[in-house]
Amino acid sequence: MADNETPLISSSELAKRLGLARRTISNYAQKGWITPALTTPGGQYRWRYDDVVAEMRKLAEERRKESD
């Protein structure tokens, strides 16, 4: 995972970078598919982009293995 020096980004920024809807990001987090680096006291997620990309790649690999 990325170090603590990597900047945190909002769900909206993460969605924009990934080409997904912000709600999709929230759904993935609720299902445990991706993990926020931080949840604010107000319940908003903050992310490290590289960590999320790594988690999504791992999930995709696992799904490919399951379908083989």
Coordinates of C-alpha atoms in Angstrom, one line a residue, residues 22-64:
R22 CA -19.4 8.8 -7.1
R23 CA -22.2 6.6 -5.9
T24 CA -20.4 3.6 -7.4
I25 CA -17.4 4.4 -5.2
S26 CA -19.7 4.5 -2.2
N27 CA -21.3 1.2 -3.1
Y28 CA -17.9 -0.5 -3.6
A29 CA -16.8 0.7 -0.2
Q30 CA -20.0 -0.5 1.5
K31 CA -19.5 -3.9 -0.1
G32 CA -15.9 -4.0 1.2
W33 CA -14.4 -4.1 -2.3
I34 CA -12.3 -1.0 -1.7
T35 CA -11.2 0.5 1.6
P36 CA -11.0 4.2 2.3
A37 CA -7.8 5.5 3.9
L38 CA -9.9 7.7 6.2
T39 CA -13.5 8.3 7.1
T40 CA -14.2 11.8 8.4
P41 CA -16.2 12.4 11.5
G42 CA -19.1 13.4 9.1
G43 CA -18.9 10.0 7.4
Q44 CA -17.2 11.1 4.2
Y45 CA -14.5 8.9 2.7
R46 CA -11.0 10.0 1.8
W47 CA -8.9 7.8 -0.5
R48 CA -5.4 7.1 -1.7
Y49 CA -5.7 6.7 -5.4
D50 CA -2.9 4.1 -5.8
D51 CA -4.3 2.0 -2.9
V52 CA -7.8 1.9 -4.6
V53 CA -6.3 0.9 -8.0
A54 CA -4.3 -1.9 -6.3
E55 CA -7.5 -3.1 -4.5
M56 CA -9.5 -3.0 -7.8
R57 CA -6.8 -4.9 -9.7
K58 CA -6.7 -7.6 -7.0
L59 CA -10.5 -7.9 -7.1
A60 CA -10.4 -8.2 -10.9
E61 CA -7.8 -11.0 -10.6
E62 CA -9.8 -12.9 -8.1
R63 CA -12.9 -12.7 -10.3
R64 CA -11.0 -13.9 -13.3

